[in-house]
PDB file of C-alpha atoms in Angstrom:
ATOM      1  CA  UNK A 497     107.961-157.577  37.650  1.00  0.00           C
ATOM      2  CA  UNK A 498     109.473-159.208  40.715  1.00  0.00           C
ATOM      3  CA  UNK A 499     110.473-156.833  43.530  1.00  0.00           C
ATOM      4  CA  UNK A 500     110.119-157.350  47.699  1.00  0.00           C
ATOM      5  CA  UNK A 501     107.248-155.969  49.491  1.00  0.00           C
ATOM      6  CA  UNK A 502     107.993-152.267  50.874  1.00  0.00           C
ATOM      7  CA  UNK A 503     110.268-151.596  48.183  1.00  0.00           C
ATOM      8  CA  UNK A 504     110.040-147.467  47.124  1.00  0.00           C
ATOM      9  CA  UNK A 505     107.934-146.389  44.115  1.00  0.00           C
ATOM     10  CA  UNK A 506     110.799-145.099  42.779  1.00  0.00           C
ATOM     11  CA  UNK A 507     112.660-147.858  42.862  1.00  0.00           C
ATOM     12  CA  UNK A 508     110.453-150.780  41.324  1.00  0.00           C
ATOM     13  CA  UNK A 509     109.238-148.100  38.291  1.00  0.00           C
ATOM     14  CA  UNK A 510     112.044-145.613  37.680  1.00  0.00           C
ATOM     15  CA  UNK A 511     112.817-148.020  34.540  1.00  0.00           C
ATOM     16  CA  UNK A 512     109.335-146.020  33.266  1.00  0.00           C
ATOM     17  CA  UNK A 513     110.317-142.700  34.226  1.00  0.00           C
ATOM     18  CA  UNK A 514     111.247-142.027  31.186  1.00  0.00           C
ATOM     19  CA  UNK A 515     108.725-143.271  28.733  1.00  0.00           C
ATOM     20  CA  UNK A 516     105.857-141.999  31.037  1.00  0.00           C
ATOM     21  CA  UNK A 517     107.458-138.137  30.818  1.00  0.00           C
ATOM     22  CA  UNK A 518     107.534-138.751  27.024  1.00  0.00           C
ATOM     23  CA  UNK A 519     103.877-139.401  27.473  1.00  0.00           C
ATOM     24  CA  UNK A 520     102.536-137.090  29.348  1.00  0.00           C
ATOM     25  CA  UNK A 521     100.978-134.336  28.264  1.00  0.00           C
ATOM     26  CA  UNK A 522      99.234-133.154  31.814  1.00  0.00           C
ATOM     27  CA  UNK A 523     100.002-129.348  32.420  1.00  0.00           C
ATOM     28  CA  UNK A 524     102.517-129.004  35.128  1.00  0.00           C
ATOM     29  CA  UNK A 525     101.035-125.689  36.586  1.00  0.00           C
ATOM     30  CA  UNK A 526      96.775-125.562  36.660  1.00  0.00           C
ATOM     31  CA  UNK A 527      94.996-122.232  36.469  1.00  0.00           C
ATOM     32  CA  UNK A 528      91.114-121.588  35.613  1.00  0.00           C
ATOM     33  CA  UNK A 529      91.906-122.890  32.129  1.00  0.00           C
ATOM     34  CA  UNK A 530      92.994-125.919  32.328  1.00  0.00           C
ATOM     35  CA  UNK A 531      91.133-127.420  35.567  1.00  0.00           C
ATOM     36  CA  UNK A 532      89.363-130.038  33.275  1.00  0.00           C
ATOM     37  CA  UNK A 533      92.247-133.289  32.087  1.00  0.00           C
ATOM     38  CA  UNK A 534      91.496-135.725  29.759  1.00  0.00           C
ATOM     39  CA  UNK A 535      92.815-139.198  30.338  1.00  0.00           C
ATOM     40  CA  UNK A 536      96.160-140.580  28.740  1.00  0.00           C
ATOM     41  CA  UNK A 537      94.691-144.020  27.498  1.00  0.00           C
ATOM     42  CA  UNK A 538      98.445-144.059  26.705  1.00  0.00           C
ATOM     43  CA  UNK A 539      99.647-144.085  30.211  1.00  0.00           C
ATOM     44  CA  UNK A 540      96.090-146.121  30.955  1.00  0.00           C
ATOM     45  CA  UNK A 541      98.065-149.267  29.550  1.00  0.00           C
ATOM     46  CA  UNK A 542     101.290-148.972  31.820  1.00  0.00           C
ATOM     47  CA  UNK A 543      99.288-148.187  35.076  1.00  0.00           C
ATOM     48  CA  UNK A 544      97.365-151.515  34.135  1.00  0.00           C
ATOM     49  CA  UNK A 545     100.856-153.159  34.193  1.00  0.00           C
ATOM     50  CA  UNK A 546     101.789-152.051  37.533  1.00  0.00           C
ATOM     51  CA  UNK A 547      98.386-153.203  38.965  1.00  0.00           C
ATOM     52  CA  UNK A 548      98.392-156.982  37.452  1.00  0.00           C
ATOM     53  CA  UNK A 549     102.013-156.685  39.102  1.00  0.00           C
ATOM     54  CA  UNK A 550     101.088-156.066  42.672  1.00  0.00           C
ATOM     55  CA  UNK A 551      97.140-157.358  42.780  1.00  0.00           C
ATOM     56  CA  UNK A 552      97.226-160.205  44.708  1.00  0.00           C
ATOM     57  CA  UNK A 553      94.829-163.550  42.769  1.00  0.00           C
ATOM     58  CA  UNK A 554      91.355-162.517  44.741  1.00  0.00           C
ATOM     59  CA  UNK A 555      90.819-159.347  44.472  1.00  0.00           C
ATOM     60  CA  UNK A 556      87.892-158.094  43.255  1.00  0.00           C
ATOM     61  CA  UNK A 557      85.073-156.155  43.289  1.00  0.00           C
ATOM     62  CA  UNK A 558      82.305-156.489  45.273  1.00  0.00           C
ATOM     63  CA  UNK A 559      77.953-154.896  45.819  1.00  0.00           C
ATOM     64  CA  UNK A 560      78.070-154.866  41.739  1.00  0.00           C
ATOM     65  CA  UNK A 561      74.377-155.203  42.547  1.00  0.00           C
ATOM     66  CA  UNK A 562      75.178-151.854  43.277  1.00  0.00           C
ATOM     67  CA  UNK A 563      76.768-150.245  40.633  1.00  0.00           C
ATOM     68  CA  UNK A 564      74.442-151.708  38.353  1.00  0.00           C
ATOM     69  CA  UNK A 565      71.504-150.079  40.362  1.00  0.00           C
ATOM     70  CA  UNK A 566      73.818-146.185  40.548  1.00  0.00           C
ATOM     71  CA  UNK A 567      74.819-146.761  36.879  1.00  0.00           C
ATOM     72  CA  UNK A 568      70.647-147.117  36.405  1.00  0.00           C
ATOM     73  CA  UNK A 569      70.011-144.239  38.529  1.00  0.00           C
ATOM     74  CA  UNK A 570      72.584-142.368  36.634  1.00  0.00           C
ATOM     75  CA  UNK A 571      71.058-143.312  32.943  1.00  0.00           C
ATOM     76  CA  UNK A 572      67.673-141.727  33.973  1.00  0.00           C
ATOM     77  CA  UNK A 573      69.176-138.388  34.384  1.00  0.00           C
ATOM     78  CA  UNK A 574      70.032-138.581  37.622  1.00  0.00           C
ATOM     79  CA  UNK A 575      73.558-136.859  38.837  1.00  0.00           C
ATOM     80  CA  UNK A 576      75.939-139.505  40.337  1.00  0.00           C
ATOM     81  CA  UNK A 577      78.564-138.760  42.842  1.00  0.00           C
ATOM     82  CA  UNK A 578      81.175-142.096  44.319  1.00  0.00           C
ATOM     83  CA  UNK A 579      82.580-140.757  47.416  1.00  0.00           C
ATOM     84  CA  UNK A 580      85.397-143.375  48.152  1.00  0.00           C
ATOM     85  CA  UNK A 581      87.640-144.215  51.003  1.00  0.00           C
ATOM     86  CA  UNK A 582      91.371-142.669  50.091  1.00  0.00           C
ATOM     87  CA  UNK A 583      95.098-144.509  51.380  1.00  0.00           C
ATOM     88  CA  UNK A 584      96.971-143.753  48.495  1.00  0.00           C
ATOM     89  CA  UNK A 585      97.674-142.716  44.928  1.00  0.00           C
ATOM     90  CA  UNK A 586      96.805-146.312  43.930  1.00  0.00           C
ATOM     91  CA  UNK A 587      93.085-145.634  44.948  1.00  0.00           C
ATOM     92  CA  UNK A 588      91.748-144.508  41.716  1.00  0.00           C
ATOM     93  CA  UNK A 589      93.962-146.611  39.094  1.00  0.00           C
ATOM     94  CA  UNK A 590      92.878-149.990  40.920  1.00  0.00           C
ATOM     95  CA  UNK A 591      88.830-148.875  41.116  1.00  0.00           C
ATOM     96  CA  UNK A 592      89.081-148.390  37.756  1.00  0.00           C
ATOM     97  CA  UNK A 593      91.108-151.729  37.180  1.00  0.00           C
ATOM     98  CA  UNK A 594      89.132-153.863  38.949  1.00  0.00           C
ATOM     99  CA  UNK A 595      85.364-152.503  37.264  1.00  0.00           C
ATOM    100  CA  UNK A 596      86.829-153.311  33.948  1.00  0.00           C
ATOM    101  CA  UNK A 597      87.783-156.399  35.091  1.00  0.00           C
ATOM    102  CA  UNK A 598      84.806-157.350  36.850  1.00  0.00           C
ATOM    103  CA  UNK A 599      83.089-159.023  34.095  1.00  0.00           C
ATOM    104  CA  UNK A 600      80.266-156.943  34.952  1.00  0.00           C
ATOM    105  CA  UNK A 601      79.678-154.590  32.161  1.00  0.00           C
ATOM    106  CA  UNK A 602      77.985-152.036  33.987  1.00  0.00           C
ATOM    107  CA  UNK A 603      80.974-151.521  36.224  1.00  0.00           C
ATOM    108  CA  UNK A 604      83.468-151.197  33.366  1.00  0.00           C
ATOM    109  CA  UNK A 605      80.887-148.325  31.915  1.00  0.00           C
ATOM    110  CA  UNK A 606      81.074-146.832  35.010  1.00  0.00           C
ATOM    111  CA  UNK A 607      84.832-146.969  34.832  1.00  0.00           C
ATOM    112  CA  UNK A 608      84.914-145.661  31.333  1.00  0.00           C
ATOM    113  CA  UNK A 609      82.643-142.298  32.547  1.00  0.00           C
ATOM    114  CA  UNK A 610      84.484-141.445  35.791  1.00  0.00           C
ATOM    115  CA  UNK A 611      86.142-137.757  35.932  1.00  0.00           C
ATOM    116  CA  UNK A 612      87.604-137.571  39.524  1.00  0.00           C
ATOM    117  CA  UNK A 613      87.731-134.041  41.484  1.00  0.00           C
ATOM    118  CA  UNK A 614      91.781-134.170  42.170  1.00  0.00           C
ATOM    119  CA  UNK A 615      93.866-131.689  44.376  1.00  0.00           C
ATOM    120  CA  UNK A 616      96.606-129.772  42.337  1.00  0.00           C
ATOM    121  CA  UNK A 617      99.446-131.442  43.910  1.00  0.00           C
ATOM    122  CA  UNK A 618      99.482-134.294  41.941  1.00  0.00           C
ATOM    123  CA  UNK A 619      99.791-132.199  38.777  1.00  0.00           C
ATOM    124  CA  UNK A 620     102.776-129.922  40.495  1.00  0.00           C
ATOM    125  CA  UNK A 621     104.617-131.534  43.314  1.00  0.00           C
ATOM    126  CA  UNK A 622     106.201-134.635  41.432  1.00  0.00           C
ATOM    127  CA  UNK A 623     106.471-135.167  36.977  1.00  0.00           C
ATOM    128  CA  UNK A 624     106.003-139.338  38.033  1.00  0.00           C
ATOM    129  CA  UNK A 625     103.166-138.478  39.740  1.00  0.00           C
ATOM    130  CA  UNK A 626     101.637-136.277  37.453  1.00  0.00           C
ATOM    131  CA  UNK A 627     102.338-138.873  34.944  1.00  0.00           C
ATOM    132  CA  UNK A 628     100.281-141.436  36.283  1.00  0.00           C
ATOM    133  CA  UNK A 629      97.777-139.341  37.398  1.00  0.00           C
ATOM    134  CA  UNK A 630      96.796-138.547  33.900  1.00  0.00           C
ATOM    135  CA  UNK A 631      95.924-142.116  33.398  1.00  0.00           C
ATOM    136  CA  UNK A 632      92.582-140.865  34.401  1.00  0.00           C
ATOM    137  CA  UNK A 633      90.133-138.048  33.676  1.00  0.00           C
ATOM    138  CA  UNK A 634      90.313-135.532  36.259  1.00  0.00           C
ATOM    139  CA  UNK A 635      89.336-131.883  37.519  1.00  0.00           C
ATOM    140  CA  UNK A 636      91.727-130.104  39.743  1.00  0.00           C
ATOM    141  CA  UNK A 637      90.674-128.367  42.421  1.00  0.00           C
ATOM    142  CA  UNK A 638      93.002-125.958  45.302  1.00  0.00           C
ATOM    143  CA  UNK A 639      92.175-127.810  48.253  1.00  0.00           C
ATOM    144  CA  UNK A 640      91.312-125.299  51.184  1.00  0.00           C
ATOM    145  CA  UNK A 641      93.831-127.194  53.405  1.00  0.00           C
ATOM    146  CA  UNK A 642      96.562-125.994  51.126  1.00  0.00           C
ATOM    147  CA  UNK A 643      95.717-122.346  51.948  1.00  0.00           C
ATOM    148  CA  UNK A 644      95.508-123.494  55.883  1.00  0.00           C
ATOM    149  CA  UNK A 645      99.241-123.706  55.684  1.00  0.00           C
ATOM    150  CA  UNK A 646     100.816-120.829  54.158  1.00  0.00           C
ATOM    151  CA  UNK A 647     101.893-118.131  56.654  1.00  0.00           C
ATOM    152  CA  UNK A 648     103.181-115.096  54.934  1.00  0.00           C
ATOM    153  CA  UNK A 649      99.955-113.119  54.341  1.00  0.00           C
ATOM    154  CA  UNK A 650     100.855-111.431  50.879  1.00  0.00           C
ATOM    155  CA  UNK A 651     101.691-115.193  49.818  1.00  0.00           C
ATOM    156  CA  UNK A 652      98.245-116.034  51.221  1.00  0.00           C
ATOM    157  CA  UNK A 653      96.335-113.355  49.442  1.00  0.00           C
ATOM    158  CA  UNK A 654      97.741-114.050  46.157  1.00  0.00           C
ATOM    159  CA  UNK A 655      96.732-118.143  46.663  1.00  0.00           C
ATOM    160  CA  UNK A 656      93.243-117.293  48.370  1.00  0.00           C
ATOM    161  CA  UNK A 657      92.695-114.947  44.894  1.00  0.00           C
ATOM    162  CA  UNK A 658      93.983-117.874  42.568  1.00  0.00           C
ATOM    163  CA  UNK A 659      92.415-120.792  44.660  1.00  0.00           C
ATOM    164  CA  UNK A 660      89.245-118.993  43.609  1.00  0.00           C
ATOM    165  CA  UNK A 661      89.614-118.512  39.974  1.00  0.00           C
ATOM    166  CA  UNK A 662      90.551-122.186  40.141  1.00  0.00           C
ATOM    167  CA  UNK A 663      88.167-123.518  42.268  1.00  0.00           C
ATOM    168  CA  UNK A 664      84.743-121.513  40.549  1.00  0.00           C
ATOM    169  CA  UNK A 665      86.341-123.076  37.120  1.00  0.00           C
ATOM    170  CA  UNK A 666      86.531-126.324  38.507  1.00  0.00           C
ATOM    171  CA  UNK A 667      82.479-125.931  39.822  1.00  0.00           C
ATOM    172  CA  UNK A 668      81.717-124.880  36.011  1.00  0.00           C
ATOM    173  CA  UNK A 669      83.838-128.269  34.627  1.00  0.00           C
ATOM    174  CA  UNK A 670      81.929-130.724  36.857  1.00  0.00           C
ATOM    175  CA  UNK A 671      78.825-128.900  35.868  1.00  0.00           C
ATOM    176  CA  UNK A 672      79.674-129.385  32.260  1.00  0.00           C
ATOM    177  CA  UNK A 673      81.007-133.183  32.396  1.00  0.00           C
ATOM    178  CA  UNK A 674      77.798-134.171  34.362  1.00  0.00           C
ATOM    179  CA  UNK A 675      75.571-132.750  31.122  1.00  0.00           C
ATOM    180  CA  UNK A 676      78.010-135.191  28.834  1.00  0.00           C
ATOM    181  CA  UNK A 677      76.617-138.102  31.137  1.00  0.00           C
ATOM    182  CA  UNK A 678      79.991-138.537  33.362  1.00  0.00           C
ATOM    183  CA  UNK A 679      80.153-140.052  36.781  1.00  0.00           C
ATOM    184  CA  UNK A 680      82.177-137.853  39.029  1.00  0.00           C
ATOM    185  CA  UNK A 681      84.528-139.296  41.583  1.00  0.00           C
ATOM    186  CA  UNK A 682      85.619-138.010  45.439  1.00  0.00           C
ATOM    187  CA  UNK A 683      87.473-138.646  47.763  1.00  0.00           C
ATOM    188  CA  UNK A 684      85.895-137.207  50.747  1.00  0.00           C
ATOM    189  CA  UNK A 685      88.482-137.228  53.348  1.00  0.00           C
ATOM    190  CA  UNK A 686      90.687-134.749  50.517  1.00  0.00           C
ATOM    191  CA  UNK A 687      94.232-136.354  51.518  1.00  0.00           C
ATOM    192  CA  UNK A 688      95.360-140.131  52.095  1.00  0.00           C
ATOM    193  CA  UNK A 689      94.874-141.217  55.234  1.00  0.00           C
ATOM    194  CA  UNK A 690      98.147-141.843  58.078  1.00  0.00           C
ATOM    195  CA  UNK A 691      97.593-144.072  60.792  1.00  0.00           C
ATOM    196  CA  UNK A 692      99.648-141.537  62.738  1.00  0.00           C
ATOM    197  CA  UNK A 693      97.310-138.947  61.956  1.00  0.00           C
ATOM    198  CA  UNK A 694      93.823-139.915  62.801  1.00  0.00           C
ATOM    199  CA  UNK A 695      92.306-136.229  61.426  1.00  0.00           C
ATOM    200  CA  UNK A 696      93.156-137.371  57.687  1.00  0.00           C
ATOM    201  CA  UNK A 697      90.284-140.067  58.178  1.00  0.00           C
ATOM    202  CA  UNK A 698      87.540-137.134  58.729  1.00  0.00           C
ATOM    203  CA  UNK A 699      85.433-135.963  56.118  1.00  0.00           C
ATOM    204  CA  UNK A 700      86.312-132.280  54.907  1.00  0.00           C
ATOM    205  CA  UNK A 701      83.045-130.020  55.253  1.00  0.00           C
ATOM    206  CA  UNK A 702      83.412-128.553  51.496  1.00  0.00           C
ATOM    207  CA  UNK A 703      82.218-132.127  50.660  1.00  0.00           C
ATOM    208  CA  UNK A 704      78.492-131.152  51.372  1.00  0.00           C
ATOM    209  CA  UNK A 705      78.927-129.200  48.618  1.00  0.00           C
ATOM    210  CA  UNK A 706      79.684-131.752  46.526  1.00  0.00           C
ATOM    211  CA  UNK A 707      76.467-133.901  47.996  1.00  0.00           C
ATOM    212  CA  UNK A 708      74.007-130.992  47.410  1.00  0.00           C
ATOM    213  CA  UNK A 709      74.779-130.681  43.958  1.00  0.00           C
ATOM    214  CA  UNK A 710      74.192-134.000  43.350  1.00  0.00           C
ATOM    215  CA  UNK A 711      71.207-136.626  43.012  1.00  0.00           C
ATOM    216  CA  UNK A 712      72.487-140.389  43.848  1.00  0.00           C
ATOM    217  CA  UNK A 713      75.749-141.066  45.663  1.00  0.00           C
ATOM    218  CA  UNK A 714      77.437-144.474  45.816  1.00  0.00           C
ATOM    219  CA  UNK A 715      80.109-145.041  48.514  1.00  0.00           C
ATOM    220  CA  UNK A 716      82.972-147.084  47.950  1.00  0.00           C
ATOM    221  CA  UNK A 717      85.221-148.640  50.669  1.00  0.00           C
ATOM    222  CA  UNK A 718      88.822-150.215  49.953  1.00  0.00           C
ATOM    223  CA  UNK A 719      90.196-152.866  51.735  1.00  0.00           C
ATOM    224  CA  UNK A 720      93.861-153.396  51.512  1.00  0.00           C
ATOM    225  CA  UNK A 721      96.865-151.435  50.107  1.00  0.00           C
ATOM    226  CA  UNK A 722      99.564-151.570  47.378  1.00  0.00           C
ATOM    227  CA  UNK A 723     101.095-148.637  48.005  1.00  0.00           C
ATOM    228  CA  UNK A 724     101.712-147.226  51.220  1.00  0.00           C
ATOM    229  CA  UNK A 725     103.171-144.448  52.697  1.00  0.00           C
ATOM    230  CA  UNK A 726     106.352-144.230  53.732  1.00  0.00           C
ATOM    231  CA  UNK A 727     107.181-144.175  57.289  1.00  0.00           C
ATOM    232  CA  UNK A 728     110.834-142.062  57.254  1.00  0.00           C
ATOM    233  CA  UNK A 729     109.489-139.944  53.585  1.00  0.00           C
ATOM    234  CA  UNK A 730     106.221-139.421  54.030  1.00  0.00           C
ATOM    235  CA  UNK A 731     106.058-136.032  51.343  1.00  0.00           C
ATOM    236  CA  UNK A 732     107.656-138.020  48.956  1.00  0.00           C
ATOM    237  CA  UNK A 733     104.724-139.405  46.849  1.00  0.00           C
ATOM    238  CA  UNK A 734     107.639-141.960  44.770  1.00  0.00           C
ATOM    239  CA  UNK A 735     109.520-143.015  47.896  1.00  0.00           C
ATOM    240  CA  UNK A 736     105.607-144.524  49.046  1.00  0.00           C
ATOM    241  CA  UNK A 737     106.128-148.334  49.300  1.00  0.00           C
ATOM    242  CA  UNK A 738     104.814-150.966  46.621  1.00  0.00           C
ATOM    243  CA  UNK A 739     103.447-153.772  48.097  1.00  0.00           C
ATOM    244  CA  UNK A 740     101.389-157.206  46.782  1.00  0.00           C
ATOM    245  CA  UNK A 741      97.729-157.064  48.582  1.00  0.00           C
ATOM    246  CA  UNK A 742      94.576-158.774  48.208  1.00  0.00           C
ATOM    247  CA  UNK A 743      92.672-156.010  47.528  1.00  0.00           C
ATOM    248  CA  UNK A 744      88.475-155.061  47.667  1.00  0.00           C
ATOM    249  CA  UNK A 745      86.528-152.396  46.299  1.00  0.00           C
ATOM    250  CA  UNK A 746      83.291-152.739  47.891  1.00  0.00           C
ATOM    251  CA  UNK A 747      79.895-150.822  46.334  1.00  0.00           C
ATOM    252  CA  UNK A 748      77.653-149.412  49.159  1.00  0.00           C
ATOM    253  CA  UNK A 749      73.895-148.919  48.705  1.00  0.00           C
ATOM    254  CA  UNK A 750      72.624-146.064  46.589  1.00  0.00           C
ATOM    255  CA  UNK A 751      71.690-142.913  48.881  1.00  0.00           C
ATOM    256  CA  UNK A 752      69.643-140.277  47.874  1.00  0.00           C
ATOM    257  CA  UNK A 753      71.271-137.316  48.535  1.00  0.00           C
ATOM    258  CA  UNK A 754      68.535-134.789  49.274  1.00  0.00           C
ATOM    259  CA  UNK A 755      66.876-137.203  51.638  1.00  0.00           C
ATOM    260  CA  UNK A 756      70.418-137.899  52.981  1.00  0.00           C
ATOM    261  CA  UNK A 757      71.314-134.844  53.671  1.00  0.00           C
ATOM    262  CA  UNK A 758      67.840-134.030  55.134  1.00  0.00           C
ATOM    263  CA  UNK A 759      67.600-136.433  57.662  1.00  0.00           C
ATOM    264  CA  UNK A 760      70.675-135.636  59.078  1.00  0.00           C
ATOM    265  CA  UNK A 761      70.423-132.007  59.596  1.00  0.00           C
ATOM    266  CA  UNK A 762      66.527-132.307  60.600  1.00  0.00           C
ATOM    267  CA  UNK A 763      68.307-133.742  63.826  1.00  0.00           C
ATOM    268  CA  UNK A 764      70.784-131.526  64.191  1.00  0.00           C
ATOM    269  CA  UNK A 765      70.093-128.113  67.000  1.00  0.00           C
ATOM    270  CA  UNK A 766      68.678-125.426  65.226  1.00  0.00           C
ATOM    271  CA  UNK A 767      71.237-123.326  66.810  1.00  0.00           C
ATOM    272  CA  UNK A 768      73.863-125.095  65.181  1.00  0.00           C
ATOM    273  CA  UNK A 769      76.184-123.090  63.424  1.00  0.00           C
ATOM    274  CA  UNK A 770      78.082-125.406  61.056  1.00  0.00           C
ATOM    275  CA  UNK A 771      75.543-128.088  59.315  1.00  0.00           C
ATOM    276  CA  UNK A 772      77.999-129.610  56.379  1.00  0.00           C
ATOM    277  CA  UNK A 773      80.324-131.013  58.579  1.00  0.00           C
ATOM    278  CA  UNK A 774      77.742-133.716  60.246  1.00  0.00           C
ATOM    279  CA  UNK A 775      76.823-134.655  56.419  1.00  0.00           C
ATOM    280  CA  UNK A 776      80.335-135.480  55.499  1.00  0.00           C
ATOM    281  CA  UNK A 777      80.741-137.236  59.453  1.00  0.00           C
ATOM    282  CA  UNK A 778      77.720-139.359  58.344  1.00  0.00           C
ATOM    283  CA  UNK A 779      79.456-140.089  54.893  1.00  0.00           C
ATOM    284  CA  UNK A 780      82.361-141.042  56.492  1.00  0.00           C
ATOM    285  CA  UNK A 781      80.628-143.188  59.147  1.00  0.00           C
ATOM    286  CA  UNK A 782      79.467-145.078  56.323  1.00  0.00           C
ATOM    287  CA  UNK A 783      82.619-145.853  54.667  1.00  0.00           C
ATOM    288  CA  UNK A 784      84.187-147.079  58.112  1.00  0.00           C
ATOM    289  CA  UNK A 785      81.087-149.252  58.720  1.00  0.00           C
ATOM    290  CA  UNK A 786      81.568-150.666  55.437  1.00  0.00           C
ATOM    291  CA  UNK A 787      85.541-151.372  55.369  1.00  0.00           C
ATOM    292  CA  UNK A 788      85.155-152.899  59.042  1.00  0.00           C
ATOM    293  CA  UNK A 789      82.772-155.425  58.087  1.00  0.00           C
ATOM    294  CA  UNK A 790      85.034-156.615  54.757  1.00  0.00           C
ATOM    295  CA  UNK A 791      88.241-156.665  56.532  1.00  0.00           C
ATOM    296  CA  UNK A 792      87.156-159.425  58.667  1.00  0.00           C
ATOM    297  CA  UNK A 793      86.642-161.686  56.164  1.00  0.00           C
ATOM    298  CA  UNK A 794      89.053-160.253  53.515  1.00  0.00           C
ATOM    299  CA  UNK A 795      91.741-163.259  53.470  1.00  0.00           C
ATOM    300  CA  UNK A 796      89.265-165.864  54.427  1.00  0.00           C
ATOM    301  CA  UNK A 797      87.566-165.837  51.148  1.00  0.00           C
TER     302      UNK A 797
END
């Protein structure tokens, strides 16, 4: 569909409101029995729609050398984790867009066996959001920021004891997913990042965890942006702004995450207290390497 660059969410796609509520069949509230959910291939086909609408001709995918060589690792028996660079709620649909468009058919399996780790407010906050969401196989996790902000402390007792029902569930899903061969998904900075705020580019620590229980990690940079954030709603997850963009996903090298890990705490002063948070800083460091070097050449090519 036609519509002008930095027009709302809400306002290019409100004519699907209605179908995608009919078709959604995500639960609205998550507890420890329902962390684990399925994709909609339903809602798969209209989330296809709105990305041939606003990918600009050139976008693509690029290291599929490298996919091929983490869908490899992953095929011996080896547990694969994609920790990917996060700007908005358009992150997952168009990585899983452009693999099965690729032409590569490794990246299109890859696409097919992703289960992403997903905080809960995209099942809650918003029934659009939710909507699309469940496009995609996910497992919902209470992010520990969520916590951070709630003051009364008999309102904070009763989410610590349900973010931990939730959140030892969620462990048990991506155990069980991994042992049906699936490829899970994070985002390691746990919240789209705002130029305004420079601390939702930093890894969150709880990410280690995520490393250590893993073999192979591939990390996944993404250069430009189709829906952004709006500058006067910025809660609003439907008032974000749709925009065309030629737009990269770009496959990093396979690391291997016990030597990864390893290496970087071997360095670190054996008096240090907190050792997770350099792993995720070195994860991170990564990504920005790798979306630095793209960018400079992204509309020259």
């Amino acid at each position: 569909m036609d519509f002008v660059d930095g027009t709302p969410l809400y306002k290019c796609y409100g004519h699907l409101f209605t179908q995608l509520a009919q078709l959604n069949r995500a639960d609205s509230v998550i507890t420890e029995e329902n962390v684990l959910q399925e994709a909609n291939t339903d809602i798969l086909k209209i989330m296809d729609g709105m990305l041939q609408d606003v990918l600009l001709p050139g976008s693509g995918l690029k290291g599929s050398e490298n996919a091929v060589e983490f869908l490899n690792a992953v095929n011996s028996g080896k547990r694969g984790l994609i920790l990917m660079e996060h700007f908005s709620n358009f992150d997952l649909p168009g990585f899983c867009y452009i693999l099965r468009h690729s032409g590569v058919p490794q990246a299109s399996e890859i696409a097919d066996r992703l289960v992403a780790i997903a905080g809960m407010k995209l099942n809650e906050q918003n029934a659009m959001v939710s909507a699309w969401a469940s496009a995609y196989s996910r497992i919902v996790i209470y992010p520990s920021r969520s916590i951070a902000s709630i003051k009364d402390p008999e309102e904070r007792a009763a989410e610590e004891q349900r973010s931990r029902k939730i959140n030892m569930a969620s462990m048990r899903a991506l155990d069980n997913v991994r042992k049906m061969g699936k490829i899970v998904l994070v985002f390691p900075a746990g919240t789209r990042f705002r130029k305004d705020r420079p601390e939702t580019k930093r890894g969150v620590r709880e990410i280690d965890s995520y490393i250590r229980l893993s073999d192979v990690i591939m990390p996944v940079s993404i250069n430009g942006n189709c829906l952004r954030i709006s500058d006067t709603d910025s809660e609003n997850m439907i008032a974000d702004e749709v925009w065309h963009d030629k737009v990269f996903f770009t496959c990093g090298k396979v690391i291997d995450c016990k030597q990864f890990r390893k290496d970087i705490q071997d360095k670190l002063p054996a008096d240090l207290e907190d050792k997770k948070q350099p792993v995720v800083d070195a994860v991170m460091d990564i990504l920005n390497g790798m979306h630095d070097e793209v960018e400079k050449t992204r509309f020259s090519e």
